[in-house]
Amino acid sequence: MRSFQKPVLTLLLILLALPFGNAHAQSRNKIQEIVVEGTKQASSALVVIQSGLQVGSMLSADNTAEAVRKLWSLGIFSDVRVLREEVENGVKVIIRVSELPVVNSITVSGFKEFKEQEIINAISLTRNKAIGERTVARMRRQILEMYQAKGFLLANLDFEMNPLPEDSTRVDVAISIVEGRKVKINKIEFDGNQSVSSGKLKKVMETKEDRWYRSGDFKKETLEKDKETIVRFYKTQGYRDASVLSDSLVVNPKNDDITLLVKVNEGQKYKFGKATIEGNSVFPDEEMLAFIPYAEGDTFNEDLILRAYYEMVVHYNDAGYLNAAINPIQVAHDDTVDVHFDVAEGNISNIAKVIIEGNTKTIDKVIRREIELFPGESFNRTKFEESARKLRVLNFFAQDEAGVQPNYTFAENGKDVNLIFKVKERQTGMASVGAGFSERDKLVGTLSFTNANLFGRGQSLSFNWDMGTRRKALQIGFSEPWLFDTKTSFSFDLYNIERNDYTSAFEQERRRGGYVRVGRQLRWPDNSRLYLSYRLEDIDYSNPSSYYSYYLQTGKTSSLSLMFLRDTRNQYEFATNGARTSATVEIAGGPLGGEQSYYKYLLNNEFYTPLFWNLSLCARSRIGFLKGYQGDSWVSYSERFMPG
């Protein structure tokens, strides 16, 4: 027993002594005082608060390092040190800092491509802001990136910080820029393209070789997009694994010509294998796979997979399945790529609300009547996009992306949706006073007023008055596109025109009359209308010459016309897609009365297609046939087709 007593007592004494030892060590690290040295601009209290150290807390290696990190992150010090000094019952902490100078003034020189304020705004430099080496390095990088994005790869700059004689803590910052010449690509070369020619790759790039008819400016952002475009192009040609390995600019020391060298890796060429689908219960496999625009064995083209994916998603969206997700999974083996479409159908989303935003003049019902979706119906993407197109064609809103912005948000239940049509109204009323001169009509003064959205109700009113030495005209027109809030339109036009002839055919032509037109939207085909018009016009030619008297028949024209119109343009003005087609049959005289008797056929076509940049092509054609059917087959001069 005695042999064990001594070790046990020793162990107990050690254990009892440990807490007292730790307590003594802790008391030695207790912060009794915090002193800040070196501050001139900054507040000592701010330094203490930002450090996170407090009197009464324990000083350790961790909170000392954290204090230095926090103070350094302020960006106003060039040096930060935390020192300790032992005092009675603890330590005194000394925070010693060296402050950075602050900006007194900013000047920029040597710039041409940018304005001075653009450069200053880009670097976020203002007066009374601390500046040091880190700040200068950041600003240098930002300015050079601005110039490199514009193609000035040789740009350089210098920062000078000049202390004020009366106050060394403040400096005048002078930024001197040497822009250098703008880099232009004289030649584009490719390395590694064995199967696709360099010419084809150049065509898909936005970066071009410098020629007299185009610019060869180099922009880094554009090149990055070009590299993505090259890879996408390869994937449409069967090269699924293609990649751009590197790009570099090579300067010819003899003539300073710059060559852009792009190194590519084509990989092997693939073909399409089998197409399968899984997870679809709403639509059968045959119906879904019919959207696939390729056949087994065709050259692999990733764009065709994306097209099939989009058509499938729209098909589900049109049935109300807005949350439907389709994942095309590519499985490559040997030289073949099988595509498996994994479908997650989700639930049907009904429309909770249709919200109109941004209309300050146009009343809500004018907008709502063009929207083909209503609360309670299931969502339909095709109708949703068609509704936005119809709003653009109204021409009440700006003809850009901000004019009509369709969007949707999910309702509170997370399943149904709220449709949002945000519009930006444009000026629809215009009054003008002017004068013009032409060889035929001579001097003509004009007073006109038009409003295509009268009182915000979608009605149209026009007034035009011309007064000149050879021409006098008064025209008044009105149109109501939704008569009694139905899909029936009504319009009329009245006019009185007098024109003196500048040839020897007649002395004066006078036309008085007007028309009334009623139209109706058709259910089929889409975007089509049928119009029925009645026109009554009185024409008089005074003192016609004997040669022209046979053609210049005077009297009344009473005619009835039927017109079919289909308009699928994407917007009213500056259309880039779609078509406008009209077919008209007009009959005059006979049971309608009047001195004119003829029948007329007209066919007008306008086709719009996008080209490149912001340009589009419009192809127009007009075909007409006119023939008199009672008595003399000659038809009056006023009704005949004229060239030009």
XYZ file of C-alpha atoms in Angstrom:
644
model
C 0.000 0.000 0.000
C 2.742 2.479 0.936
C 4.465 1.964 -2.406
C 1.429 3.457 -4.177
C 0.785 6.413 -1.835
C 3.682 8.622 -2.937
C 2.928 8.569 -6.731
C -0.757 9.190 -6.121
C -0.089 12.180 -3.888
C 2.318 13.605 -6.460
C -0.274 13.278 -9.250
C -2.947 14.963 -7.117
C -0.633 17.884 -6.382
C 0.101 18.331 -10.119
C -3.607 18.273 -11.011
C -4.441 20.750 -8.296
C -1.655 23.054 -9.472
C -2.741 23.151 -13.165
C -5.782 25.475 -12.876
C -3.833 27.941 -10.817
C -1.072 27.873 -13.454
C -3.539 28.550 -16.303
C -5.233 31.327 -14.390
C -1.893 33.003 -13.849
C -1.051 32.740 -17.578
C -4.441 34.170 -18.538
C -4.062 37.126 -16.200
C -0.759 37.949 -17.896
C -2.538 38.231 -21.323
C -5.461 40.298 -20.137
C -5.681 43.601 -22.033
C -5.507 46.483 -19.589
C -5.062 49.339 -22.096
C -5.155 49.969 -25.877
C -3.118 52.829 -27.383
C -3.165 53.949 -31.040
C -0.068 55.584 -32.578
C 0.512 57.159 -35.990
C -2.977 58.417 -36.842
C -3.414 61.842 -38.368
C -6.537 61.613 -40.510
C -8.229 58.558 -39.009
C -9.896 58.527 -35.608
C -8.131 56.545 -32.863
C -11.502 55.332 -31.611
C -12.326 54.031 -35.106
C -9.032 52.107 -35.200
C -9.750 50.453 -31.846
C -13.319 49.529 -32.823
C -12.252 48.169 -36.223
C -9.463 46.044 -34.658
C -11.974 44.095 -32.590
C -9.721 44.202 -29.497
C -11.289 45.236 -26.189
C -9.992 46.145 -22.753
C -10.659 43.237 -20.440
C -10.407 40.575 -23.115
C -7.499 38.212 -23.591
C -4.791 38.917 -26.161
C -3.895 35.911 -28.296
C -2.047 35.178 -31.519
C -5.373 34.635 -33.306
C -7.081 37.907 -32.361
C -3.832 39.815 -32.939
C -3.656 38.496 -36.524
C -7.378 39.186 -36.989
C -6.928 42.781 -35.791
C -4.147 43.357 -38.326
C -6.304 41.853 -41.097
C -9.310 44.038 -40.266
C -7.288 47.254 -40.088
C -5.467 46.412 -43.315
C -8.791 45.830 -45.090
C -9.783 49.467 -44.472
C -7.390 50.437 -47.272
C -6.212 53.591 -45.531
C -2.958 52.340 -44.002
C 0.388 51.500 -45.581
C 1.600 49.630 -42.479
C -0.185 48.079 -39.480
C 1.473 46.610 -36.394
C -0.004 45.334 -33.105
C 2.539 45.378 -30.246
C 2.245 44.296 -26.627
C 3.813 45.715 -23.509
C 3.546 43.926 -20.183
C 2.001 45.957 -17.371
C 0.670 45.092 -13.949
C -2.070 42.446 -14.143
C -1.872 42.125 -17.927
C -0.690 43.806 -21.127
C -0.864 47.146 -22.839
C -1.670 46.855 -26.571
C -0.077 49.376 -28.930
C -1.615 49.641 -32.406
C 0.942 51.418 -34.575
C -0.200 52.472 -38.055
C 1.173 54.433 -40.999
C -1.548 56.250 -42.932
C -1.756 56.428 -46.710
C -1.985 59.880 -48.274
C -5.383 61.093 -49.504
C -6.221 62.490 -52.924
C -6.273 66.281 -53.235
C -6.833 66.538 -57.015
C -6.974 64.287 -60.105
C -5.768 65.091 -63.617
C -5.667 62.851 -66.682
C -3.667 63.541 -69.834
C -2.972 61.791 -73.138
C -6.478 60.431 -73.676
C -8.363 60.516 -76.990
C -10.451 57.358 -77.133
C -12.254 58.091 -73.845
C -13.385 61.209 -72.050
C -11.572 62.226 -68.878
C -14.653 61.690 -66.718
C -15.153 58.189 -68.172
C -11.657 57.210 -67.023
C -12.121 58.713 -63.550
C -15.504 57.010 -63.142
C -14.040 53.658 -64.220
C -11.375 53.697 -61.501
C -13.733 55.114 -58.821
C -11.164 57.663 -57.676
C -12.444 60.704 -55.780
C -10.989 63.518 -53.697
C -10.192 62.751 -50.038
C -9.876 59.035 -50.822
C -6.797 57.168 -49.540
C -4.389 56.043 -52.241
C -1.492 53.623 -52.118
C 0.360 51.048 -54.177
C -2.500 48.544 -54.100
C -4.981 51.178 -55.252
C -2.653 52.349 -58.019
C -2.144 48.752 -59.243
C -5.903 48.199 -59.345
C -6.561 51.455 -61.225
C -3.764 50.747 -63.701
C -5.312 47.355 -64.456
C -8.795 48.856 -64.887
C -7.650 51.561 -67.310
C -5.587 49.134 -69.388
C -8.555 46.753 -69.589
C -10.696 49.630 -70.899
C -8.207 50.295 -73.670
C -7.626 46.625 -74.455
C -11.369 46.131 -74.868
C -11.254 48.849 -77.560
C -8.264 47.284 -79.308
C -5.475 49.468 -77.850
C -3.268 46.587 -76.758
C -0.116 48.738 -76.718
C -1.565 51.328 -74.323
C 0.529 52.286 -71.303
C 0.152 54.741 -68.455
C 1.966 56.294 -65.533
C 0.712 57.408 -62.101
C 2.352 60.316 -60.263
C 1.459 61.241 -56.690
C 2.855 64.664 -55.767
C 2.548 65.619 -52.046
C 1.371 69.145 -51.300
C 4.176 71.381 -49.975
C 2.026 72.547 -47.066
C 0.539 69.106 -46.252
C 2.420 65.898 -47.048
C -0.639 63.786 -46.174
C -2.411 65.026 -49.323
C -1.270 64.342 -52.888
C -2.120 65.526 -56.385
C -2.667 62.474 -58.646
C -1.583 62.842 -62.280
C -2.410 60.022 -64.712
C -0.460 60.137 -67.983
C -1.763 57.839 -70.730
C 0.046 56.745 -73.867
C -2.696 55.148 -75.972
C -0.513 53.880 -78.787
C -2.023 52.795 -82.067
C -5.135 50.713 -82.308
C -4.292 47.105 -83.071
C -5.725 45.919 -86.371
C -5.677 42.296 -87.459
C -3.967 42.008 -90.846
C -4.311 38.251 -91.047
C -6.141 35.426 -89.275
C -4.554 31.985 -89.356
C -5.697 28.663 -87.919
C -3.638 25.730 -86.748
C -5.077 22.238 -86.359
C -8.075 22.566 -88.688
C -7.759 19.578 -90.964
C -11.385 19.057 -91.998
C -12.895 22.562 -91.857
C -11.314 25.253 -94.023
C -9.935 28.456 -92.587
C -12.305 30.413 -94.834
C -15.371 28.853 -93.209
C -14.036 29.555 -89.744
C -13.314 33.176 -90.634
C -16.878 33.651 -91.873
C -18.411 32.755 -88.526
C -16.086 35.099 -86.627
C -16.962 38.682 -85.786
C -13.257 39.569 -85.732
C -12.205 40.239 -89.323
C -9.021 40.870 -91.261
C -8.352 44.545 -91.945
C -9.365 45.547 -95.460
C -10.176 48.818 -97.189
C -13.900 48.040 -97.031
C -14.027 46.877 -93.399
C -12.308 47.351 -90.082
C -9.927 44.794 -88.635
C -10.081 46.184 -85.092
C -9.109 43.762 -82.364
C -11.281 43.516 -79.264
C -10.583 40.965 -76.574
C -14.259 40.499 -75.668
C -15.129 39.911 -79.315
C -12.389 37.304 -79.670
C -13.689 35.425 -76.618
C -17.127 35.270 -78.246
C -15.515 34.206 -81.531
C -13.834 31.245 -79.840
C -17.207 30.111 -78.514
C -18.706 30.598 -81.978
C -15.961 28.483 -83.579
C -16.637 25.626 -81.167
C -20.394 25.873 -81.807
C -19.775 25.822 -85.568
C -17.632 22.693 -85.288
C -20.420 21.018 -83.319
C -22.794 21.673 -86.220
C -20.365 19.943 -88.571
C -20.136 16.697 -86.614
C -17.103 17.547 -84.449
C -18.655 17.167 -81.001
C -15.345 17.299 -79.082
C -13.865 20.323 -80.870
C -12.151 22.992 -78.769
C -10.021 26.115 -79.134
C -6.668 25.395 -77.501
C -5.127 28.863 -77.610
C -4.982 32.214 -79.373
C -2.085 34.603 -79.813
C -1.115 37.795 -81.625
C 2.049 37.628 -83.702
C 3.720 40.888 -84.764
C 5.833 40.948 -87.922
C 8.937 43.023 -87.020
C 9.469 44.055 -90.663
C 6.141 45.797 -91.308
C 4.353 45.662 -87.910
C 1.571 43.545 -89.433
C -0.356 41.619 -86.786
C -1.507 38.040 -87.291
C -4.100 36.419 -85.083
C -3.227 32.737 -84.670
C -5.976 30.458 -83.391
C -5.071 26.876 -82.527
C -7.952 24.372 -82.609
C -8.442 20.705 -81.849
C -11.119 19.203 -84.084
C -11.439 15.737 -82.570
C -13.240 13.010 -84.462
C -16.371 13.391 -86.572
C -19.606 11.889 -85.256
C -22.952 10.879 -86.715
C -26.355 10.587 -85.082
C -27.423 7.272 -83.602
C -30.696 6.345 -81.984
C -33.090 8.848 -80.406
C -35.098 7.744 -77.384
C -37.407 9.450 -74.914
C -38.460 8.648 -71.362
C -40.729 10.180 -68.720
C -43.470 11.397 -71.081
C -47.007 10.352 -70.167
C -49.028 13.261 -71.617
C -47.819 12.788 -75.195
C -46.893 9.468 -76.848
C -43.333 8.708 -77.944
C -44.208 9.030 -81.646
C -45.617 12.535 -81.187
C -42.580 13.759 -79.245
C -39.954 12.114 -81.442
C -41.605 13.734 -84.490
C -40.004 17.013 -83.367
C -36.515 15.597 -84.001
C -35.247 17.150 -87.275
C -32.591 14.527 -88.079
C -32.424 10.855 -88.932
C -30.174 8.088 -87.685
C -26.913 8.166 -89.628
C -26.984 11.943 -90.332
C -23.908 14.011 -89.478
C -23.986 15.084 -85.847
C -25.242 18.649 -85.381
C -25.780 19.979 -81.869
C -28.059 22.757 -83.161
C -30.556 20.119 -84.288
C -30.653 18.687 -80.766
C -31.331 22.147 -79.354
C -34.059 22.707 -81.950
C -35.753 19.432 -80.958
C -35.415 20.356 -77.282
C -37.030 23.770 -77.874
C -39.922 22.341 -79.908
C -40.608 19.718 -77.239
C -40.599 22.295 -74.427
C -42.935 24.612 -76.370
C -45.242 21.649 -77.064
C -45.534 21.002 -73.346
C -45.859 24.728 -72.557
C -48.702 25.055 -75.070
C -50.522 22.317 -73.164
C -50.076 24.227 -69.889
C -47.029 22.374 -68.550
C -44.907 25.436 -67.874
C -42.624 23.573 -65.452
C -41.875 20.795 -67.902
C -38.141 20.061 -68.052
C -36.491 18.113 -70.851
C -32.872 17.055 -70.619
C -31.237 15.849 -73.873
C -28.517 13.415 -72.820
C -25.802 12.646 -75.376
C -24.229 9.193 -75.206
C -21.197 8.795 -77.503
C -19.777 5.428 -78.554
C -17.281 4.933 -81.341
C -18.278 7.503 -83.989
C -21.979 7.595 -83.038
C -23.962 9.791 -80.641
C -27.242 8.499 -79.247
C -29.564 11.150 -77.796
C -31.879 10.306 -74.938
C -34.531 12.902 -73.979
C -35.341 12.671 -70.283
C -38.703 14.345 -69.559
C -40.012 15.657 -66.232
C -43.542 16.844 -67.035
C -44.553 18.583 -63.810
C -48.062 19.951 -63.338
C -50.347 22.106 -65.459
C -49.982 25.845 -64.720
C -53.152 27.893 -64.971
C -53.193 31.657 -65.381
C -53.940 33.425 -62.090
C -53.745 37.070 -63.219
C -53.010 39.109 -66.344
C -51.170 42.241 -65.232
C -50.659 45.348 -67.388
C -47.850 47.736 -66.408
C -46.438 50.979 -67.791
C -49.510 52.309 -69.636
C -50.192 55.894 -68.627
C -52.422 56.823 -71.582
C -53.720 53.644 -73.175
C -56.605 52.218 -71.168
C -56.256 48.638 -69.978
C -59.004 47.133 -72.144
C -57.260 48.294 -75.356
C -54.271 46.182 -74.306
C -56.214 43.278 -72.789
C -58.301 42.699 -75.916
C -55.119 41.883 -77.846
C -54.020 39.303 -75.263
C -55.173 35.813 -76.177
C -54.892 34.336 -72.671
C -57.333 34.809 -69.790
C -57.341 33.990 -66.050
C -58.382 30.424 -65.425
C -57.013 29.106 -68.714
C -53.957 26.901 -68.851
C -50.727 28.578 -69.921
C -49.928 28.501 -73.637
C -46.522 29.791 -74.748
C -47.477 30.241 -78.414
C -50.471 32.395 -77.458
C -48.318 34.239 -74.917
C -45.737 35.203 -77.566
C -48.441 35.954 -80.134
C -50.104 38.345 -77.674
C -46.844 40.277 -77.328
C -46.539 40.459 -81.132
C -50.054 41.852 -81.468
C -49.283 44.558 -78.936
C -46.201 45.591 -80.914
C -48.198 45.755 -84.154
C -50.616 48.249 -82.543
C -47.856 50.857 -82.910
C -48.868 52.486 -79.622
C -45.634 51.477 -77.924
C -41.924 52.019 -78.517
C -40.597 49.970 -81.426
C -37.716 48.432 -79.471
C -37.226 45.785 -76.803
C -38.535 48.134 -74.099
C -41.769 48.790 -76.020
C -43.460 45.529 -75.037
C -41.859 43.274 -72.429
C -43.807 40.060 -71.773
C -42.964 38.127 -68.630
C -44.519 35.802 -66.093
C -44.094 35.003 -62.422
C -45.363 32.061 -60.441
C -48.317 32.663 -58.138
C -48.257 32.059 -54.397
C -49.166 28.400 -54.817
C -45.946 27.901 -56.821
C -47.820 26.260 -59.689
C -50.044 28.849 -61.404
C -48.624 31.929 -63.130
C -49.257 35.644 -63.372
C -48.754 37.066 -66.859
C -47.107 40.477 -66.949
C -47.121 42.730 -70.015
C -44.971 45.785 -69.360
C -45.277 48.478 -72.026
C -43.525 51.732 -72.804
C -45.816 54.133 -74.604
C -44.735 56.229 -77.554
C -45.978 59.493 -79.011
C -49.049 58.619 -81.104
C -50.359 62.129 -81.781
C -48.638 64.499 -84.167
C -49.501 67.962 -85.479
C -47.417 69.600 -88.183
C -47.318 72.743 -90.252
C -45.042 72.893 -93.269
C -44.437 73.808 -96.841
C -43.068 71.905 -99.798
C -42.226 72.359 -103.436
C -42.469 69.921 -106.309
C -42.220 70.277 -110.081
C -45.801 69.081 -110.514
C -47.633 70.839 -107.665
C -45.238 73.782 -107.148
C -45.402 75.392 -103.690
C -47.753 73.627 -101.261
C -48.471 74.493 -97.637
C -49.569 71.694 -95.300
C -51.455 71.558 -92.031
C -51.980 68.087 -90.590
C -52.964 66.296 -87.420
C -52.952 62.550 -86.706
C -53.544 60.512 -83.591
C -53.392 56.736 -83.813
C -54.497 56.238 -80.196
C -57.167 58.858 -79.602
C -57.829 59.388 -75.868
C -56.022 56.097 -75.245
C -58.955 54.126 -76.712
C -57.139 52.757 -79.747
C -59.147 54.886 -82.173
C -57.472 56.760 -85.018
C -58.211 60.286 -86.242
C -56.472 62.109 -89.074
C -56.830 65.548 -90.636
C -54.810 66.896 -93.547
C -55.115 70.205 -95.399
C -52.932 71.131 -98.375
C -53.106 74.589 -99.930
C -50.976 75.502 -102.949
C -50.930 77.135 -106.339
C -51.713 73.908 -108.183
C -53.030 71.599 -105.452
C -55.702 71.985 -102.781
C -56.733 69.019 -100.642
C -58.776 68.409 -97.522
C -58.954 64.925 -95.972
C -60.568 63.699 -92.742
C -60.410 60.093 -91.530
C -61.530 58.103 -88.503
C -61.096 54.463 -87.484
C -62.497 52.344 -84.662
C -60.747 48.923 -84.569
C -63.137 47.364 -81.997
C -66.674 48.560 -82.677
C -68.866 48.090 -79.580
C -65.957 46.129 -78.019
C -66.277 43.391 -80.631
C -63.801 42.147 -83.221
C -65.542 44.296 -85.833
C -63.782 47.428 -87.098
C -65.297 50.551 -88.625
C -63.667 53.416 -90.499
C -64.481 56.212 -92.899
C -62.579 58.770 -94.941
C -63.807 61.991 -96.580
C -61.812 64.051 -99.047
C -61.971 66.981 -101.458
C -58.990 67.319 -103.819
C -58.412 69.910 -106.528
C -55.368 69.759 -108.794
C -54.352 71.886 -111.757
C -52.665 69.901 -114.479
C -49.138 70.914 -115.461
C -49.589 69.362 -118.912
C -52.098 70.169 -121.647
C -54.373 67.190 -120.828
C -56.858 69.185 -118.739
C -57.142 72.403 -116.815
C -58.261 71.128 -113.423
C -59.105 67.817 -111.766
C -61.557 67.774 -108.872
C -62.236 64.690 -106.772
C -64.786 64.672 -103.973
C -65.955 61.680 -102.053
C -65.209 59.178 -99.369
C -65.526 55.604 -98.271
C -66.965 53.585 -95.416
C -65.333 50.312 -94.402
C -66.357 47.529 -92.037
C -63.923 44.764 -91.093
C -63.958 41.583 -89.042
C -61.238 39.425 -87.541
C -61.271 35.850 -88.811
C -60.727 32.767 -86.707
C -58.846 31.132 -89.558
C -56.288 31.732 -90.841
C -54.666 33.441 -87.888
C -53.916 37.197 -87.962
C -56.354 37.770 -90.829
C -59.258 40.138 -91.459
C -62.006 40.565 -94.026
C -63.045 44.090 -95.053
C -66.118 45.290 -96.947
C -65.896 48.854 -98.298
C -68.211 51.173 -100.140
C -66.750 54.156 -102.017
C -68.579 57.060 -103.608
C -66.525 59.574 -105.569
C -67.330 62.408 -107.973
C -64.634 63.284 -110.515
C -64.658 66.316 -112.774
C -62.106 67.338 -115.402
C -62.542 70.883 -116.643
C -61.580 71.774 -120.227
C -60.022 68.436 -121.226
C -58.107 68.487 -124.498
C -59.648 66.766 -127.483
C -56.922 64.085 -127.443
C -57.498 63.113 -123.784
C -61.235 63.710 -123.546
C -61.882 60.044 -124.385
C -59.963 58.908 -121.280
C -60.862 61.718 -118.879
C -64.397 60.663 -118.152
C -66.233 62.674 -115.541
C -69.032 61.636 -113.227
C -69.614 59.518 -110.161
C -67.914 56.263 -109.200
C -69.905 53.982 -106.906
C -67.979 50.860 -105.975
C -68.038 47.975 -103.551
C -64.858 46.102 -102.610
C -64.007 43.036 -100.572
C -60.484 42.688 -99.178
C -58.770 39.818 -97.380
C -55.750 40.871 -95.275
C -53.282 38.721 -93.336
C -50.542 40.462 -91.340
C -47.896 38.421 -89.484
C -45.216 41.127 -89.176
C -43.378 41.148 -85.860
C -43.893 44.894 -85.457
C -45.665 47.770 -87.180
C -42.594 49.812 -88.076
C -39.185 48.455 -89.068
C -40.464 44.881 -89.264
C -37.736 42.245 -89.474
C -39.841 39.134 -89.852
C -43.240 38.045 -91.106
C -45.404 39.042 -94.076
C -48.344 41.233 -95.065
C -50.618 39.909 -97.803
C -53.846 41.417 -99.159
C -56.228 40.398 -101.938
C -58.935 42.831 -103.111
C -61.870 42.553 -105.480
C -63.646 45.788 -106.450
C -66.762 46.218 -108.574
C -68.041 49.614 -109.743
C -71.222 50.602 -111.571
C -74.061 48.334 -112.621
C -76.583 47.979 -109.787
C -74.401 50.297 -107.668
C -75.030 53.225 -110.022
C -72.568 55.839 -111.164
C -70.954 56.516 -114.528
C -67.954 54.196 -114.023
C -68.377 50.464 -114.681
C -65.386 48.195 -114.119
C -64.022 45.366 -112.026
C -60.591 45.354 -110.492
C -58.382 42.705 -108.831
C -55.413 43.560 -106.636
C -52.872 41.305 -104.933
C -50.194 42.835 -102.665
C -47.407 40.961 -100.896
C -44.707 42.108 -98.502
C -42.180 39.644 -97.075
C -39.688 40.547 -94.351
C -36.612 38.556 -93.372
C -33.609 39.468 -91.166
C -30.196 39.733 -92.811
C -27.325 40.721 -90.521
C -26.558 43.396 -87.951
C -29.835 45.357 -87.648
C -30.736 45.089 -91.329
C -33.691 43.252 -92.804
C -34.875 42.638 -96.365
C -38.374 43.539 -97.570
C -39.568 42.058 -100.874
C -42.743 43.609 -102.286
C -44.904 42.624 -105.204
C -48.138 44.056 -106.603
C -50.338 42.473 -109.234
C -53.489 44.103 -110.594
C -56.097 43.561 -113.276
C -58.667 46.147 -114.428
C -61.388 45.897 -117.057
C -64.581 47.737 -117.976
C -67.642 45.563 -118.372
C -70.434 47.835 -119.662
C -70.618 49.663 -122.971
C -67.246 51.100 -123.839
C -64.439 48.997 -122.383
C -62.304 52.063 -121.685
C -61.913 52.894 -117.988
C -61.382 56.389 -116.654
C -57.890 57.783 -116.338
C -58.321 58.149 -112.558
C -58.817 54.418 -112.006
C -56.003 53.121 -114.150
C -52.689 51.717 -112.925
C -49.788 54.148 -113.130
C -46.077 53.329 -113.206
C -43.887 54.372 -110.305
